[in-house]
Short mmCIF file of C-alpha atoms and ligand atoms in Angstrom, two decimals:
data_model
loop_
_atom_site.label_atom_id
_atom_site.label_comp_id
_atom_site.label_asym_id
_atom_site.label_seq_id
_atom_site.Cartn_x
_atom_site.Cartn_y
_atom_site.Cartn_z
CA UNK A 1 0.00 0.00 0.00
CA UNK A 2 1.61 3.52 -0.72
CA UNK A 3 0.90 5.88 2.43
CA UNK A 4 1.92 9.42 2.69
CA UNK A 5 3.37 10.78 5.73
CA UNK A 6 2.27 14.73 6.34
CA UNK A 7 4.82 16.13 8.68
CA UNK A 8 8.36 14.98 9.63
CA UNK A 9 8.18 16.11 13.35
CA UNK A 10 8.59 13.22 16.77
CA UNK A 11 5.32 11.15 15.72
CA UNK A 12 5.90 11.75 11.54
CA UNK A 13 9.68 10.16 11.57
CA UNK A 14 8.42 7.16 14.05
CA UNK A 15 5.13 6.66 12.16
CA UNK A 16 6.59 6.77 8.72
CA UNK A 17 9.66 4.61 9.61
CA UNK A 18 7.08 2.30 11.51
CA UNK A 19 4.98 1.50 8.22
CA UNK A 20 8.03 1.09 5.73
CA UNK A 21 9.20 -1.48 8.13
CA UNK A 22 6.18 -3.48 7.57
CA UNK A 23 6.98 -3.78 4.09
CA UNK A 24 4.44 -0.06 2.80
CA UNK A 25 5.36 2.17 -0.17
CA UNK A 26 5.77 5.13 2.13
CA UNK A 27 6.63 8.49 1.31
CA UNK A 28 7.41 11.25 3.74
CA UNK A 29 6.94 14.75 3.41
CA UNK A 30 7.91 17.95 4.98
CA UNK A 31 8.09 21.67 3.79
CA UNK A 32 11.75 21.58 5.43
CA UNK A 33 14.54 20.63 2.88
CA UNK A 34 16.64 20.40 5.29
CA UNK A 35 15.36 18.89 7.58
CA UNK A 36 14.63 15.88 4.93
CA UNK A 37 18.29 16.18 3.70
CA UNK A 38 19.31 14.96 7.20
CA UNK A 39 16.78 12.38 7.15
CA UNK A 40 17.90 10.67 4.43
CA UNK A 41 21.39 10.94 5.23
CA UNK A 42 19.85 8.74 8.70
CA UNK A 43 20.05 11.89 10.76
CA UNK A 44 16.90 11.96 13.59
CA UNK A 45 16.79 15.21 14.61
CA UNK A 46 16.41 13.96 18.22
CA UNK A 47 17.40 11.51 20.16
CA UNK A 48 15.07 8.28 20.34
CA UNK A 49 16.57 5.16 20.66
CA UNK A 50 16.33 2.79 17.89
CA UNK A 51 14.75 5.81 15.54
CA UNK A 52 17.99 5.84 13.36
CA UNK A 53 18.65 2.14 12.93
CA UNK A 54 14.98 2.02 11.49
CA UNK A 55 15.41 5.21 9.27
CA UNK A 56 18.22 3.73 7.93
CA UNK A 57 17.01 0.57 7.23
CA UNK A 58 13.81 1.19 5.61
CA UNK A 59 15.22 4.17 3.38
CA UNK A 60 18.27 0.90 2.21
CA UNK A 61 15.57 -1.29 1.47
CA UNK A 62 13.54 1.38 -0.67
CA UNK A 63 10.43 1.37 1.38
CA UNK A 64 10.96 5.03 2.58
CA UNK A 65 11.64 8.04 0.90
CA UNK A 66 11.11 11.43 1.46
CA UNK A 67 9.89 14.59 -0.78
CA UNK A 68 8.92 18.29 -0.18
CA UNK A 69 6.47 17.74 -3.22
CA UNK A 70 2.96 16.93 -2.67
CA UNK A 71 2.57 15.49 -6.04
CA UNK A 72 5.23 13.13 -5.41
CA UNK A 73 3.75 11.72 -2.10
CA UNK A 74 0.05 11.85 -2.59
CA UNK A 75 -0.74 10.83 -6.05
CA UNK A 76 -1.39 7.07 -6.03
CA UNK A 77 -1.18 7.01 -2.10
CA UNK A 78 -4.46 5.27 -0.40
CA UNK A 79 -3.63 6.41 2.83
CA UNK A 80 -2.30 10.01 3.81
CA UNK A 81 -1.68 10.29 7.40
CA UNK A 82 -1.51 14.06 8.56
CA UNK A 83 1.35 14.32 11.62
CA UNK A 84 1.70 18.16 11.25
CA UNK A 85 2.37 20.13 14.60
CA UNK A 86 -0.56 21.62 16.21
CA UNK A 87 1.32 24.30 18.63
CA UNK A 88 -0.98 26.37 21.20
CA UNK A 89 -2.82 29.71 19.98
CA UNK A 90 -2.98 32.39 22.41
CA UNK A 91 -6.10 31.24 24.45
CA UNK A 92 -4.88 27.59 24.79
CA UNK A 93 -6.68 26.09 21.99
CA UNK A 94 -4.73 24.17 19.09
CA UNK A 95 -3.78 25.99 16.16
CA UNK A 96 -4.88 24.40 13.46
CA UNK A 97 -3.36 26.17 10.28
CA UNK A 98 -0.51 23.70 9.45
CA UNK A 99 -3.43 20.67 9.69
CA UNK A 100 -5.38 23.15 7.35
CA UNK A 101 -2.74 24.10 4.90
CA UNK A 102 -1.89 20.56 4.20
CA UNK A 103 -5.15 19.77 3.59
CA UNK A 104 -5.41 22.47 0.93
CA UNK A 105 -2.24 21.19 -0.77
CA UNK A 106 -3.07 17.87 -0.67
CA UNK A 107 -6.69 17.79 -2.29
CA UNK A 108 -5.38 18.43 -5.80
CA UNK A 109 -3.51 15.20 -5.94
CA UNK A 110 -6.08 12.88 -4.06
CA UNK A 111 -6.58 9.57 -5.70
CA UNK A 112 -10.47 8.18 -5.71
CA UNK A 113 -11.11 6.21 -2.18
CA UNK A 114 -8.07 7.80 -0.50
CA UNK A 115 -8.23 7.70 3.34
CA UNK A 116 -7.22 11.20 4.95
CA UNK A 117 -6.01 10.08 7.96
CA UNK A 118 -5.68 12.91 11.33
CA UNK A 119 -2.94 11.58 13.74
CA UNK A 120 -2.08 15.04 14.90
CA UNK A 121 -4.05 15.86 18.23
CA UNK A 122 -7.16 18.12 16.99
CA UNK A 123 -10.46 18.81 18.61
CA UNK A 124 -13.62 17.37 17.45
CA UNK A 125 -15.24 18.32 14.84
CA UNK A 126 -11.71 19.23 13.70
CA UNK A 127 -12.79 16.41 10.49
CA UNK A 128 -15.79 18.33 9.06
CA UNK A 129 -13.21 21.43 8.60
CA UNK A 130 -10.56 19.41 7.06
CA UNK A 131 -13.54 17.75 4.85
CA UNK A 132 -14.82 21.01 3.48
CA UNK A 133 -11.09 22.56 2.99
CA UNK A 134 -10.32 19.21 0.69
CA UNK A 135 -13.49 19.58 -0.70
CA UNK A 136 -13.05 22.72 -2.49
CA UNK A 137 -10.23 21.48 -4.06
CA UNK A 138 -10.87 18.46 -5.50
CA UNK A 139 -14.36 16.54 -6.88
CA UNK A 140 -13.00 13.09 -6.19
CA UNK A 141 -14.52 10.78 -3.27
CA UNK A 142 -12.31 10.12 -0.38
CA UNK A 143 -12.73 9.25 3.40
CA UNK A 144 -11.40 11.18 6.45
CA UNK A 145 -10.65 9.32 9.34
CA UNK A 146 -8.93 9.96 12.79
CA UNK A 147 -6.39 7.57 14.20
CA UNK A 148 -4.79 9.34 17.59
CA UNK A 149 -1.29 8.32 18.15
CA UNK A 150 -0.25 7.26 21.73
CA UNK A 151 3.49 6.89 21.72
CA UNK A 152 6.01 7.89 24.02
CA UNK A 153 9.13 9.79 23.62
CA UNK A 154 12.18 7.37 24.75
CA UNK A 155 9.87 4.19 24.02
CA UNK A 156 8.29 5.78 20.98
CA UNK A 157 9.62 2.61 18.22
CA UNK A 158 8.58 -0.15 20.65
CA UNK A 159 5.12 1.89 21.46
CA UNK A 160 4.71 2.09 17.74
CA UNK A 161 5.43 -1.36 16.59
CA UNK A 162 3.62 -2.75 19.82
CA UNK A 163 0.83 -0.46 20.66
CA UNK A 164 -1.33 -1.29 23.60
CA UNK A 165 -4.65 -0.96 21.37
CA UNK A 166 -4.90 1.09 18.00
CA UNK A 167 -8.12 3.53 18.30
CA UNK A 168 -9.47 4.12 14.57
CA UNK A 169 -11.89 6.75 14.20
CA UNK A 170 -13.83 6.36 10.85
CA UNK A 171 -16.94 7.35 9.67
CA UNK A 172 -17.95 4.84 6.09
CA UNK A 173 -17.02 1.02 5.74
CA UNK A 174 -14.44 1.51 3.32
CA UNK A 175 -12.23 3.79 6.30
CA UNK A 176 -12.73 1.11 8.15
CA UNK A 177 -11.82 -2.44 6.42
CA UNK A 178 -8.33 -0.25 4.74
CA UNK A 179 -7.16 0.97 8.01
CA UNK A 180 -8.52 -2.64 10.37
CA UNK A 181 -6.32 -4.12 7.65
CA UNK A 182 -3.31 -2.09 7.94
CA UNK A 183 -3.51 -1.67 11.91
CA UNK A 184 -3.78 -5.61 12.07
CA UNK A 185 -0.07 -5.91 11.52
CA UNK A 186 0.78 -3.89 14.33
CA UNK A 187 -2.43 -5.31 16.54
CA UNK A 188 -5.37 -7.28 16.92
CA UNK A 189 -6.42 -5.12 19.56
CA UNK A 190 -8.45 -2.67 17.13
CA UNK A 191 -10.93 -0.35 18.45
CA UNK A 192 -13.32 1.20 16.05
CA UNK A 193 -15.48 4.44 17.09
CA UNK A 194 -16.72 7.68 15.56
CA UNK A 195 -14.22 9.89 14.68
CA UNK A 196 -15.23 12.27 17.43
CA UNK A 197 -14.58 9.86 20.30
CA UNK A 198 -11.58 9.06 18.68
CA UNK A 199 -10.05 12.50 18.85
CA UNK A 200 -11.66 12.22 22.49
CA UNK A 201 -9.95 9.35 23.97
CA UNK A 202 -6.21 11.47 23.08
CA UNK A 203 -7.51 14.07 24.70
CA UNK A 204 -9.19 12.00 27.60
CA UNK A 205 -6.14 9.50 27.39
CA UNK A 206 -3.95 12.29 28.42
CA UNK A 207 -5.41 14.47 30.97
CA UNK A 208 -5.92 11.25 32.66
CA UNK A 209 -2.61 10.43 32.93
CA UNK A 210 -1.68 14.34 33.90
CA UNK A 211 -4.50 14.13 36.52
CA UNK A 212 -3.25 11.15 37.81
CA UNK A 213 0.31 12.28 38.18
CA UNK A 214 -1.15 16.24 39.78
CA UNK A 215 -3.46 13.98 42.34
CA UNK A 216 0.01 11.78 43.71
CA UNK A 217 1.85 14.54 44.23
CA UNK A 218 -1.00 15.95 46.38
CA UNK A 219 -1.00 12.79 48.02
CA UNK A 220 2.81 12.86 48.24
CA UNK A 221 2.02 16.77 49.85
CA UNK A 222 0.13 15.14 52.43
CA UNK A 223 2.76 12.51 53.14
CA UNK A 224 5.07 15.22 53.56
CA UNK A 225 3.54 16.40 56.54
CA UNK A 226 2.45 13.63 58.35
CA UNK A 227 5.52 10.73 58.16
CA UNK A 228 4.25 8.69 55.73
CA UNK A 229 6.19 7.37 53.02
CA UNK A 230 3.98 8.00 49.43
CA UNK A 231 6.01 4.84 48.09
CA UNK A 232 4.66 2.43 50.85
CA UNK A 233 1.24 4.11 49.61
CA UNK A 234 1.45 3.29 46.53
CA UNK A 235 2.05 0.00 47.50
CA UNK A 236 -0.67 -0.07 49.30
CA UNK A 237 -3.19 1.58 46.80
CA UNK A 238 -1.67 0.00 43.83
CA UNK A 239 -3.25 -3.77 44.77
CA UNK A 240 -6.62 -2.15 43.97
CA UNK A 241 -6.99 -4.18 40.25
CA UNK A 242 -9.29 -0.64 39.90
CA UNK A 243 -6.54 1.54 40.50
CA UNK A 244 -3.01 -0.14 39.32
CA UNK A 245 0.71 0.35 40.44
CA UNK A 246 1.99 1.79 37.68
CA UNK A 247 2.25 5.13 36.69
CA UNK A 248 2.64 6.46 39.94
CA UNK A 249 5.84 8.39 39.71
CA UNK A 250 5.45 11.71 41.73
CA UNK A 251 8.22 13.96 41.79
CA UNK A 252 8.38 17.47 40.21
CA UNK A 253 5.15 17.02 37.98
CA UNK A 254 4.81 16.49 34.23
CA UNK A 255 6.30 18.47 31.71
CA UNK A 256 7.31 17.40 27.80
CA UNK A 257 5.87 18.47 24.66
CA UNK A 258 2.28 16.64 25.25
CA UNK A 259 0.65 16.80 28.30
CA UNK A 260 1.02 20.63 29.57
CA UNK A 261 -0.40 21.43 26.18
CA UNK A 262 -3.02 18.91 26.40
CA UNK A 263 -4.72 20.09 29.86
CA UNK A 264 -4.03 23.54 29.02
CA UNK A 265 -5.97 23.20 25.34
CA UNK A 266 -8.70 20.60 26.69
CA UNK A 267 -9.48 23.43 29.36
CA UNK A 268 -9.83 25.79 26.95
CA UNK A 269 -11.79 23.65 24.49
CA UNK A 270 -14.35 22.76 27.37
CA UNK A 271 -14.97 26.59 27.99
CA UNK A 272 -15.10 27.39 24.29
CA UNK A 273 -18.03 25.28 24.71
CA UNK A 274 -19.32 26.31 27.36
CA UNK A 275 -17.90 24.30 30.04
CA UNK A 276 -16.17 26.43 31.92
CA UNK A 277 -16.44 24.76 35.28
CA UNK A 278 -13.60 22.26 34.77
CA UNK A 279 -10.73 19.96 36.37
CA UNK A 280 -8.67 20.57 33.69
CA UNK A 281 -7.92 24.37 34.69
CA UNK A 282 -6.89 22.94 37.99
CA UNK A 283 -4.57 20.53 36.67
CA UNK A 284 -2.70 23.04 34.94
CA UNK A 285 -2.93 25.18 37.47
CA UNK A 286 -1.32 23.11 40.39
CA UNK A 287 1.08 21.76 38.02
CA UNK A 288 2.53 25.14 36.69
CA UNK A 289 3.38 25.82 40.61
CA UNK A 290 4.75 22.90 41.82
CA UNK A 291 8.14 23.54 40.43
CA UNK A 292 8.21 26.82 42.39
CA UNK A 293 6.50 24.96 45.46
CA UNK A 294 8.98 22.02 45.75
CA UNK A 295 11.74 24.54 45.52
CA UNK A 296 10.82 26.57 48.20
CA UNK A 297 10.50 23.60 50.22
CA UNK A 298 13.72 22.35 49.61
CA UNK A 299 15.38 26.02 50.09
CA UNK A 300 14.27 26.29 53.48
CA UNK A 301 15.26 22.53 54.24
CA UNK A 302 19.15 23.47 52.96
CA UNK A 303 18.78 27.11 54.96
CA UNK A 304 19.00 29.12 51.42
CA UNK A 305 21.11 28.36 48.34
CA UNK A 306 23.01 32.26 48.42
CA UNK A 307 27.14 30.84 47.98
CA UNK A 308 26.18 27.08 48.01
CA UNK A 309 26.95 24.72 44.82
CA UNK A 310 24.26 22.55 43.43
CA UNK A 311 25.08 19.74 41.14
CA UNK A 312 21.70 19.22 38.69
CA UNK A 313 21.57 15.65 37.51
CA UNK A 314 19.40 15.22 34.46
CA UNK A 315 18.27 18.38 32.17
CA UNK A 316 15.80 17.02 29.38
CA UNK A 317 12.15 16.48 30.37
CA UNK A 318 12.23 12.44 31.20
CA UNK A 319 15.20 10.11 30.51
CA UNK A 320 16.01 8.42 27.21
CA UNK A 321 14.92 11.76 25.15
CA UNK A 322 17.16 14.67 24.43
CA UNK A 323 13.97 16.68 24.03
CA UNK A 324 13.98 19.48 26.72
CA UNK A 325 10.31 21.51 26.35
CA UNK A 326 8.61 21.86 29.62
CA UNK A 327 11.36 20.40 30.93
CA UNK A 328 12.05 20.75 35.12
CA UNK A 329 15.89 22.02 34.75
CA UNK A 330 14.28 25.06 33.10
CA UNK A 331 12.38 26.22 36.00
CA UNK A 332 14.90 24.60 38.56
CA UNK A 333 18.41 26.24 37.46
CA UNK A 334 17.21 29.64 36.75
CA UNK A 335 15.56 29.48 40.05
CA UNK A 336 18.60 28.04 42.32
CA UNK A 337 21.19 30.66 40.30
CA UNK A 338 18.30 33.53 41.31
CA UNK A 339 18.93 32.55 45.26
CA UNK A 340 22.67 32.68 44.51
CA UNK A 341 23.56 29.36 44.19
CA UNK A 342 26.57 27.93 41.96
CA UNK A 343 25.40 25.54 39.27
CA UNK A 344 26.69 22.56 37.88
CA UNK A 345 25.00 20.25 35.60
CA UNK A 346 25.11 17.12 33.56
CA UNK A 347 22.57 15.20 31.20
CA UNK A 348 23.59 11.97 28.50
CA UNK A 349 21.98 13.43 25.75
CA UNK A 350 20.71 16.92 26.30
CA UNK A 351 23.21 19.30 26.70
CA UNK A 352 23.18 21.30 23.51
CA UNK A 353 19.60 21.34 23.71
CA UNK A 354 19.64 23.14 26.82
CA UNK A 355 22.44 25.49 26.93
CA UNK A 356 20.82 28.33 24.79
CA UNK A 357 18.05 27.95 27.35
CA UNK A 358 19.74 28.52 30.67
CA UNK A 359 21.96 31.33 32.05
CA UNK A 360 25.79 31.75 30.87
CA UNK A 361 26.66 30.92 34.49
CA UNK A 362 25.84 27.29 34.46
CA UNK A 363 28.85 24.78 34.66
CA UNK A 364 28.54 21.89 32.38
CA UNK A 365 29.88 18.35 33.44
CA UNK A 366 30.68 14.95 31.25
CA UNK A 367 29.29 12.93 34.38
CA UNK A 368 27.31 12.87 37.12
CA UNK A 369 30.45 12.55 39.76
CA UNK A 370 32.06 15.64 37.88
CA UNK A 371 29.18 17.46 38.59
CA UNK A 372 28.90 16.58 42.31
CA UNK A 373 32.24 17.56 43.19
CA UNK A 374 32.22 20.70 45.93
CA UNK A 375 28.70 20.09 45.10
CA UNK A 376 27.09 20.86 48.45
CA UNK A 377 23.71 20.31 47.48
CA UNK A 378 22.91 17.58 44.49
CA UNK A 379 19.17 17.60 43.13
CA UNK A 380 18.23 14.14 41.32
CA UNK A 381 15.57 15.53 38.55
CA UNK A 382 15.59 12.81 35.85
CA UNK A 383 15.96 9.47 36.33
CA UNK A 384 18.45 8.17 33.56
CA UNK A 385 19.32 4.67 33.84
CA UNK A 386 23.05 6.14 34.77
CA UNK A 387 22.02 8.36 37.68
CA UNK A 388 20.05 5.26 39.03
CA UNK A 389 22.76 3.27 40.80
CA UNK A 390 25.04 6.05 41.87
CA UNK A 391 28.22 5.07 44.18
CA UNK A 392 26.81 6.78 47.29
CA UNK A 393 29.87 6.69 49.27
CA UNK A 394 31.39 7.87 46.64
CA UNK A 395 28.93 11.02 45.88
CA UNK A 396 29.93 11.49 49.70
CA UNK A 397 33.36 11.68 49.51
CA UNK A 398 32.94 14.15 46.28
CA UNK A 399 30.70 16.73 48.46
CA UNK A 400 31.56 19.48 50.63
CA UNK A 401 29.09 20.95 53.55
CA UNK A 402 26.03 19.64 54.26
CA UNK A 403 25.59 17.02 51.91
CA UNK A 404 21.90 17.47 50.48
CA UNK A 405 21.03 14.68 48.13
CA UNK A 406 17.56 16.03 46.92
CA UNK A 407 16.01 12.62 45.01
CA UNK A 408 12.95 14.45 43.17
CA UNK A 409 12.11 11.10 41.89
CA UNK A 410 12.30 8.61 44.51
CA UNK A 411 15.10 6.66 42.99
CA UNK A 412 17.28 5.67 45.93
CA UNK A 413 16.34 4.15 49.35
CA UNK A 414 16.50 6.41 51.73
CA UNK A 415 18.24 4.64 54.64
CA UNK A 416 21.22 3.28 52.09
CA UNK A 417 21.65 7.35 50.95
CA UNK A 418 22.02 8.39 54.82
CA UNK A 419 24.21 5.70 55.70
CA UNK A 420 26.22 6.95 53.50
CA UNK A 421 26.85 10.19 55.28
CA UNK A 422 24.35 11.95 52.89
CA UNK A 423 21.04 14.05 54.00
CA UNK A 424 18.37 12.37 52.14
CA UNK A 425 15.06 14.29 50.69
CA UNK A 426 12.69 12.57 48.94
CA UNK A 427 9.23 13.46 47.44
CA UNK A 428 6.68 12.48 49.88
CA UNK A 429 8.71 10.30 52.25
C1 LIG B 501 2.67 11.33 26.66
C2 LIG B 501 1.74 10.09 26.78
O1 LIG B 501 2.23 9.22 27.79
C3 LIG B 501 1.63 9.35 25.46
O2 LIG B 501 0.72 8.27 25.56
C4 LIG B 501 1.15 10.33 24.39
O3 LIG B 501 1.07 9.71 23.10
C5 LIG B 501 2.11 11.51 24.31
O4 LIG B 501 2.17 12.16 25.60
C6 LIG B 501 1.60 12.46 23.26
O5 LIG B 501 0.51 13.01 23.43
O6 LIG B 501 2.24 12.60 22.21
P1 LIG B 501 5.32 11.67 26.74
O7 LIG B 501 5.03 13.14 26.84
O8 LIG B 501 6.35 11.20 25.77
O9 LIG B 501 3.97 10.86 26.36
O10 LIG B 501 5.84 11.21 28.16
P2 LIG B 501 5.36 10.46 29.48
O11 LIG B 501 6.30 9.35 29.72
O12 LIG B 501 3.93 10.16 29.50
O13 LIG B 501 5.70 11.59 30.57
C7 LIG B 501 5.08 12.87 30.56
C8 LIG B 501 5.47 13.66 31.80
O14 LIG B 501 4.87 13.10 32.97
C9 LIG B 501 6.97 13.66 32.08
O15 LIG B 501 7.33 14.94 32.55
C10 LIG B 501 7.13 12.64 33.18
O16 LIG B 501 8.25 12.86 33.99
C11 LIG B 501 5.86 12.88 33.97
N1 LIG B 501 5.45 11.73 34.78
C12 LIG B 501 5.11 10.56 34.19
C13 LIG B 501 5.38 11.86 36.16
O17 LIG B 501 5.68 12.93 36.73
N2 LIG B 501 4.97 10.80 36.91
C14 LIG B 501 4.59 9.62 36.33
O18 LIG B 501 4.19 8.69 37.07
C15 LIG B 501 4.69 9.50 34.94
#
């Protein structure tokens, strides 16, 4: 089958790469040159593991190629999946144009029965627009459909290839038996609905997951103050079949490209029709202060940061991504060089992603142990698999002072980080 890919961004790359794999006639597209001159060279943009192996492959064996030319990729193509960023427009909703504009430049080269598929995240009713933009550029029958993408960044090839259901939003028969057919060689775990729920369940899907994260760090809040240890309440809650012991990370709250944007545009979509009254608002709410919350927690626990050093371990938003939007170090390092402190810093793959973003004064390391030394203070904020299994007595020996070793995550044990002549803060313990 010959698919078109709309949009080279995170989901584009993974999706397109995905289907060539399975053996598709698949042609990417993006309005960037260079960006697809990288590409085919191999070049991700970002860092996801596995992403280039899989680029590389399926552009040798001839299933992938890319073009800026929308003749190229959509004549002949049945299905033309549209991955084209969606940022936020000033009240919070999703801009739409780039989801519009391809539209408009596909129609022309639509073949009869093609399947316009949305994967980027779009409000309902988002469809009808995209129907009447095609519409007026072109006279040929074709089918729009919605199929919401659920990947993560750092897992997104395995997420792809493996997905936990696939949630296809169609509205004829036709939609429906092309894309069963091509999601059955990912899953058999195919859920079929109206387009409308479909774009519902991404947005549902996600403020779920945001809510769930804002309510255990309220819980962690509350553990905070009366000895409890949020981990041993997990445990406890987590046996609950209903509720589920995964997931349940608290720490500094979310942050990344998705969910932020999500609660914030879901709020606004709910008052823009007249639901005004919502969680959502909350959400965002509590999470845009906890950074600033947490901090001032942990500045009166060390007795102020003025002249201290603080070694930062992890700078991108979650581990095995270099991708650093709504990412914690951004709020966290301007914030501890504000109080005066010394800064010193260190992330596997992130580093030249963040440096434009954070004052001159920051110290960069190679490694976490360069960046604790004369580190009074160290502050654990993402959990890379190399920060995990630190040598404690030997983050000890590297520290001077007080010896603050600030685990946002909940990584470490607690008794095994004080016996090793370390203060030990957790989140919610
Ligand atoms: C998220 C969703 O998990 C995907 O299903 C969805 O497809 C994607 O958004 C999207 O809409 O494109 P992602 O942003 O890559 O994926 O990352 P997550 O692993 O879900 O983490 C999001 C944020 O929540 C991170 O800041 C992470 O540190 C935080 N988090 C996650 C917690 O604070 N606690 C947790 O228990 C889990």
């Amino acid at each position: 089958m010959k698919i078109a890919c709309i949009g080279t961004g995170f989901v584009g790359v993974v999706t397109s790469s995905v289907m060539a794999k399975l053996g598709h006639e698949v042609v990417g597209l993006d309005i960037d040159q260079k960006r697809l001159d990288s590409l085919k060279q191999g070049i991700v943009p970002f860092y996801e593991p596995g992403l280039q192996e899989l680029l590389l492959e399926t552009q040798q064996s001839g299933n992938l190629t890319f073009t800026t030319d929308y003749q190229t990729a959509i004549t002949g193509a049945q299905v033309i999946m549209i991955m084209v960023g969606t940022p936020s427009a000033p009240d919070g909703q999703a801009d739409l144009k780039y989801v519009f504009a391809s539209s408009e430049s596909l129609a022309p080269y639509l073949s009869p029965g093609a399947i316009v598929v949305l994967k980027s995240t779009v409000p309902p009713g988002t469809n009808d627009h995209v129907r009447a933009i095609i519409s007026q550029h072109t006279n040929i029958t074709f089918d729009i459909a919605s199929v919401p993408e659920f990947l993560k960044e750092g897992t997104a090839v395995a997420d792809t290839l493996h997905p936990d259901r696939i949630v296809l939003g169609v509205d004829s028969d036709h939609a429906r038996q092309v894309l069963t057919e091509l999601h059955s060689q990912l899953t058999d775990n195919i859920i079929v609905m109206k387009s409308e729920s479909a774009q519902m369940c991404k947005y549902a899907a996600n403020n779920y997951l945001a809510t769930r994260i804002t309510f255990i760090n309220q819980i962690a809040d509350l553990c905070e103050k009366n000895g409890a240890d949020i981990q041993e309440v997990i445990e406890g809650i987590g046996q609950d079949k209903r509720i589920g012991s995964h997931y349940w990370y608290p720490g500094l709250g979310y942050g990344g490209s998705c969910f932020p944007k999500d609660v914030k545009e879901i709020a606004s979509y709910a008052a823009s029709i007249g639901e005004s009254e919502s969680l959502f608002i909350k959400i965002d709410d509590l999470n845009e202060k906890r950074i600033g919350k947490m901090m001032a927690k942990y500045e009166e626990l060390v007795g102020g940061f003025a002249g201290k050093t603080v070694a930062v371990l992890g700078l991108s938003f979650k581990k095995n991504t270099n991708d650093t939007r709504v990412a914690p170090s951004l709020k966290v390092i301007p914030s501890l060089i504000e109080k005066g402190a010394n800064v010193r810093v260190t992330d596997p793959k992130s580093i030249t992603e963040i440096k434009p973003l954070l004052p001159d004064t920051v110290v960069y390391c190679s490694d976490p142990y360069e960046a604790i030394t004369g580190a009074n203070i160290t502050i654990l904020l993402i959990e890379w698999d190399d920060y995990q299994n630190l040598d404690l007595g030997k983050v000890a020996s590297l520290m001077l002072g007080d010896k603050y070793f600030i685990d946002t995550r909940n990584q470490y044990n607690p008794s095994k980080v004080a016996n090793a002549g370390l203060k030990y803060k957790g989140t919610g313990r």
